Short mmCIF file of C-alpha atoms in Angstrom, two decimals:
data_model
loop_
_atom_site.label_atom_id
_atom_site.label_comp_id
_atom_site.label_asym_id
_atom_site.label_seq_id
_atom_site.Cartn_x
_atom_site.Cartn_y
_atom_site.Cartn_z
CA UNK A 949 -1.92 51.75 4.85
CA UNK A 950 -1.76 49.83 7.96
CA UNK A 951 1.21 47.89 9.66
CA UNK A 952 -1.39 44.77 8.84
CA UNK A 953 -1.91 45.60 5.75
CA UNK A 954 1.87 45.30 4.88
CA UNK A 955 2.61 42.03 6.86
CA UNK A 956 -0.03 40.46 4.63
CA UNK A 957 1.94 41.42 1.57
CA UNK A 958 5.48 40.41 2.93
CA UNK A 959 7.00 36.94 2.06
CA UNK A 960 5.61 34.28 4.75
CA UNK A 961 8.51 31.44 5.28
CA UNK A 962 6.36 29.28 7.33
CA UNK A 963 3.46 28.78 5.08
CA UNK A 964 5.62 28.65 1.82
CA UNK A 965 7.18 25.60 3.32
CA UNK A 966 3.82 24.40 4.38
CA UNK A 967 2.37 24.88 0.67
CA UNK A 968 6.08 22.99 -0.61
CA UNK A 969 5.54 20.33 1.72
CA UNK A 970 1.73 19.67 0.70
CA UNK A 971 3.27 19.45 -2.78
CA UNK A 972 5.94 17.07 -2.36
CA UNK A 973 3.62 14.98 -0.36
CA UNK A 974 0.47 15.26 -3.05
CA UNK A 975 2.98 14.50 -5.50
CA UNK A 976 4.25 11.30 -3.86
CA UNK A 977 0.95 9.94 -2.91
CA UNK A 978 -0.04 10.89 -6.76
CA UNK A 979 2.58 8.02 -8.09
CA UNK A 980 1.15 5.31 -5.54
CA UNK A 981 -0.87 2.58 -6.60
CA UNK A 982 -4.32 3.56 -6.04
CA UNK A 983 -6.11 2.30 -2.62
CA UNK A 984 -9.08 0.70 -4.06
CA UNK A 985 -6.37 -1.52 -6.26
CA UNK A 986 -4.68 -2.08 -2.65
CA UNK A 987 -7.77 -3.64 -0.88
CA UNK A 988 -8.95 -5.83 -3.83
CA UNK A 989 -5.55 -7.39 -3.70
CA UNK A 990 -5.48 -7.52 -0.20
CA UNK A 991 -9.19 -9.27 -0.66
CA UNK A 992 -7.91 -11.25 -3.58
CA UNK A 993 -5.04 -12.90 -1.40
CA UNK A 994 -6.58 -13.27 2.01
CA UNK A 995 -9.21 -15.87 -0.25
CA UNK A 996 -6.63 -17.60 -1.66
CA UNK A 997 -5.34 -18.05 1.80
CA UNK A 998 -8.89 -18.94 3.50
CA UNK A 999 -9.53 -21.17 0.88
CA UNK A 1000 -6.10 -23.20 -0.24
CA UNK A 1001 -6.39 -26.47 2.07
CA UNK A 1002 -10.31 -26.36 1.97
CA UNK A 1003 -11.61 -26.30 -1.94
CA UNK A 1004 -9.88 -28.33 -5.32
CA UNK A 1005 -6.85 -26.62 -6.97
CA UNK A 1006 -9.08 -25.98 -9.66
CA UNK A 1007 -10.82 -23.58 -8.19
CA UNK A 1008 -7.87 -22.09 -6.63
CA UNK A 1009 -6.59 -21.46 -10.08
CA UNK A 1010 -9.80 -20.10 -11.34
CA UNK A 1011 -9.48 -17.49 -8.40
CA UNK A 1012 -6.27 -16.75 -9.69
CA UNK A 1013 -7.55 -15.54 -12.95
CA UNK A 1014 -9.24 -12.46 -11.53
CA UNK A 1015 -5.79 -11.80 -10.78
CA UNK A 1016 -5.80 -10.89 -14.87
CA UNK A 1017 -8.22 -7.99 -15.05
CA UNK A 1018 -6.88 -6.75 -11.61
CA UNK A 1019 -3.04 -6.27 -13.61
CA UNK A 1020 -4.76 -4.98 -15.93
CA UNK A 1021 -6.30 -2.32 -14.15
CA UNK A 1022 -3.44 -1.44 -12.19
CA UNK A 1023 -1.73 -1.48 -15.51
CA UNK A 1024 -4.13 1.45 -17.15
CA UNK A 1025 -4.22 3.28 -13.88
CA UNK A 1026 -0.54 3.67 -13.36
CA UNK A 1027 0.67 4.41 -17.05
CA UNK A 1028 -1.37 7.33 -16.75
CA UNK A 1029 0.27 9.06 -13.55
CA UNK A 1030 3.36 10.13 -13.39
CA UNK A 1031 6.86 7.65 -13.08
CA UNK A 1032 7.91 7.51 -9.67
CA UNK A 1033 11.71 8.69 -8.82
CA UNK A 1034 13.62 5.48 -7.86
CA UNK A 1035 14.24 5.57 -3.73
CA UNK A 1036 18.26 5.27 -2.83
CA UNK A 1037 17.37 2.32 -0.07
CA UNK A 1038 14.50 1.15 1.52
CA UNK A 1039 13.90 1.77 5.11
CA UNK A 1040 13.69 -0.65 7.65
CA UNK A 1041 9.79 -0.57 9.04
CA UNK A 1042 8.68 -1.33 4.95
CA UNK A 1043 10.67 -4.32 5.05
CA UNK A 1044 9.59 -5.48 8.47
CA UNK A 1045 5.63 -4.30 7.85
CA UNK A 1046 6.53 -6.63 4.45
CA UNK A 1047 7.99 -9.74 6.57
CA UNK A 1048 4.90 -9.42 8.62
CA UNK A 1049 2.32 -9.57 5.77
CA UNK A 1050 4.21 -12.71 4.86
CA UNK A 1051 4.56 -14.10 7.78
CA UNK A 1052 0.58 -13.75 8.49
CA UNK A 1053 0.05 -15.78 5.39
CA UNK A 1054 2.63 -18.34 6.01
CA UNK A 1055 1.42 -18.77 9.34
CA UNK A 1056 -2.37 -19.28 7.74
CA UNK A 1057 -1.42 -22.11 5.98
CA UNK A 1058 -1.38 -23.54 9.57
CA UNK A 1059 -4.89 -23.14 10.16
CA UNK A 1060 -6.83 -25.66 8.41
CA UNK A 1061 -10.59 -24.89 8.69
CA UNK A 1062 -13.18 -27.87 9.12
CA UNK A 1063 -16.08 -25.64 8.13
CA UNK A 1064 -17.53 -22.90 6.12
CA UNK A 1065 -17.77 -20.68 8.89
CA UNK A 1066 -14.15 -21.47 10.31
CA UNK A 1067 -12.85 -20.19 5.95
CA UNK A 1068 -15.08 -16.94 7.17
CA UNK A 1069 -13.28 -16.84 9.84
CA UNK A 1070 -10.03 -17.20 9.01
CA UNK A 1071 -10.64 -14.86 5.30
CA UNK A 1072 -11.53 -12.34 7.98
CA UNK A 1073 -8.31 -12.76 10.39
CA UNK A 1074 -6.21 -12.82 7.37
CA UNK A 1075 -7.74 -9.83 5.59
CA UNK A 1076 -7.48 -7.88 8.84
CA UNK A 1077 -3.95 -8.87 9.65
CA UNK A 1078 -2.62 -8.45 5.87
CA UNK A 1079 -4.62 -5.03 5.28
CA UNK A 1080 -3.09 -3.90 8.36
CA UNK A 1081 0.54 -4.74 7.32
CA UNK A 1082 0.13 -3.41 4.01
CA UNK A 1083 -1.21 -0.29 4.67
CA UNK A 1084 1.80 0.50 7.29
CA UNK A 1085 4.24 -1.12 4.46
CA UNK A 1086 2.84 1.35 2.33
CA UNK A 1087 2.44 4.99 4.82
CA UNK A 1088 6.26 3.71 5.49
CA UNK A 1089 7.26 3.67 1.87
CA UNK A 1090 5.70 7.06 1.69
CA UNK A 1091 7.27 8.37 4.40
CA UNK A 1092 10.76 6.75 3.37
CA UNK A 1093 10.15 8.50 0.16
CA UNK A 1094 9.47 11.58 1.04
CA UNK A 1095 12.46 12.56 3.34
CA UNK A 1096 14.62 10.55 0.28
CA UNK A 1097 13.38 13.24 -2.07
CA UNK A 1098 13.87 16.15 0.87
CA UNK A 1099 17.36 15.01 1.46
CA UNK A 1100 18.46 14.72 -2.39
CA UNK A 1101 20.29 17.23 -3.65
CA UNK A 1102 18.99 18.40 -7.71
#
């Protein structure tokens, strides 16, 4: 038996970590909202806000109830994943990536299109703008909540 032979054997503290870190993080990601749920909603919103000083109320509503089976998908997805562990405090760049995605669609109601291709226009800034903030809202979270979990004691 070989000197190699033996090192493969031995206890490796570098990739056990590695392998506990993939798991913590796999795990974490596993209680997230899924990210096909993430861009409908982000889809879902950046229409209401392309379309709210442009088309009837009615419609508006009517919008609103694919809202419904959306829930209700999110709904069946989560129950069947696993609870997540409540964070101690939120971290700073979720809340400001949040304030941001607000911001972009309080700052939309501003921009009243004339014509069809001026609502394309502005679903498109919006969507852009609002996917953008949510998906750093949400690798933030993530990253919040993993060094929470690393830093808790069991």
């Amino acid at each position: 038996m070989t000197s190699d032979d033996s090192r493969s054997t031995e206890f490796n503290p570098t990739r056990a970590l590695a392998d506990a870190d993939g798991a913590s993080r796999s795990m974490v990601e596993s209680t997230d909202a899924p990210r096909g749920f993430m861009v409908v909603f982000v889809a879902l919103v950046a229409t209401f806000a392309a379309l709210v000083n442009t088309v009837p109320w009615l419609v508006i509503l009517s919008l609103g109830a694919l809202s419904v089976p959306l829930f209700l998908w999110y709904h069946l997805v989560m129950r069947k994943r696993p609870k997540r562990r409540p964070v101690l405090e939120r971290s700073r760049p979720y809340m400001g990536y949040f304030l941001l995605f607000y911001l972009v669609l309080f700052l939309s109601g501003y921009w009243v299109p004339d014509s069809w291709g001026e609502v394309a226009a502005k679903w498109l800034v919006v969507f852009a703008l609002a996917w953008t903030f949510i998906s750093l809202a949400r690798r933030a979270e993530l990253k919040n909540r993993l060094k929470d979990a690393h830093e808790s004691c069991v």
